[in-house]
Every structure is written in C-alpha cells, then in structure tokens.
XYZ file of C-alpha atoms in Angstrom:
83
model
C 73.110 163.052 9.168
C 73.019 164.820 12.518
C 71.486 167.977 10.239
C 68.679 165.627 9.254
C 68.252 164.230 12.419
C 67.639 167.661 13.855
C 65.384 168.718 11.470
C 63.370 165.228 11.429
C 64.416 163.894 7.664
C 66.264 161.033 9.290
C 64.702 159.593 12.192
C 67.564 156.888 12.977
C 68.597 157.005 16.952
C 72.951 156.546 15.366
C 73.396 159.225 13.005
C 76.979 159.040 13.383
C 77.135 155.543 12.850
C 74.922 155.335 9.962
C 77.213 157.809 8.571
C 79.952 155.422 9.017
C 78.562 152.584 7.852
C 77.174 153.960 4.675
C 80.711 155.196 4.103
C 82.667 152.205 4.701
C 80.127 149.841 2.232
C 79.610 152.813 -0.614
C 83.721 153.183 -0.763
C 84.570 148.793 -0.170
C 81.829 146.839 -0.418
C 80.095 148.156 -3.004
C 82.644 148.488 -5.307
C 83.214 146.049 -7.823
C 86.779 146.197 -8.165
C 87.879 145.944 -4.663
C 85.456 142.551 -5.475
C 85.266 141.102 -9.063
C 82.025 141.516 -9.565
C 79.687 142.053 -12.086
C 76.760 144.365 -12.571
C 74.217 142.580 -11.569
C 75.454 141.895 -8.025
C 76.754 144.948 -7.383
C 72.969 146.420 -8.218
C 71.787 143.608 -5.591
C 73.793 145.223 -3.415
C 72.897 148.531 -3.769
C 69.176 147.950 -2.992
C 70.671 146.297 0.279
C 72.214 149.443 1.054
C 69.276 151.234 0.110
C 66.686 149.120 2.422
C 69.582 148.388 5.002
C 69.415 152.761 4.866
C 65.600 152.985 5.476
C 65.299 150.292 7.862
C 67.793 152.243 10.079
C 65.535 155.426 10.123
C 68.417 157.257 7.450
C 66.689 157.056 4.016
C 69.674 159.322 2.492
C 69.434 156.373 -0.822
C 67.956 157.691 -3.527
C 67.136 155.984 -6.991
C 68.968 158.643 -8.615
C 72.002 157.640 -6.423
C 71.721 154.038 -7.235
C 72.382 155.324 -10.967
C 74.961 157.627 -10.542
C 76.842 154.825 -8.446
C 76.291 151.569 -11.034
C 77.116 154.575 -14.407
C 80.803 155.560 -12.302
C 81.426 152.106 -12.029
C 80.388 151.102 -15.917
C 82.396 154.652 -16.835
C 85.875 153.408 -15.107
C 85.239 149.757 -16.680
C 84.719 148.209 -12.781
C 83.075 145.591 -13.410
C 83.396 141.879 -14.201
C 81.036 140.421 -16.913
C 78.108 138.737 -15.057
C 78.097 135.083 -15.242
C-alpha cells in the first residue's frame, strides 16, 4: 500500500489501514467456513470488498482475485450449499 501510495496507484489518504482492513475481512469475513455460507454470498461479499476497496482510493481488487479467492474456497470444500 504505502508503495502505491507513493507512486500514485492508490490514492487512499490510510494506506496502513486499508491494509488492515482488507486483511482482517479477506482472512474472517470472507471466508465461508469461519461463516456457513454458501457461494453465492460469499461472491456478494467479495464485490463489497472490491467497491468498499475503490471507494477508499486502494483499488488493489482485481477480477482475477475475486476468482482465485471463490476457486480456494470451492478447492478446500468451504462452502455451504446455497439455499
């Protein structure tokens, strides 16, 4: 973050704390387990993380992520079937 922030990819005036945050929801409240949730939610999610990311001025949330993220979770059996 604070390398983006110096050379003007992320515009956000709390790199550290954008850092943090985006930690502490990609590792517990994102994760499906920690939750019992299904796919579908835990997508809905993810594009709250990804706006929430943008909106703060640190668009570090890439499609690609979103994949990689909801394929880990699918790969270790995380989730709960939607309803």
């Amino acid at each position: 973050m604070m390398e983006g922030k110096e050379d003007g990819s992320i515009t956000t005036d709390f790199p550290i704390e954008c850092a943090e945050v985006f930690m502490l929801l990609v590792n517990i409240w994102i994760n499906p387990l920690l939750f019992g949730r299904g796919h579908e939610e835990t997508v809905n999610r993810l594009h709250f993380l990804q706006h929430m990311m943008r909106v703060l001025g640190a668009d570090i949330v890439s499609d690609q992520l979103l994949h990689k993220i909801t394929e880990r979770h699918s790969d270790i059996g995380g989730y709960c079937s939607d309803e």
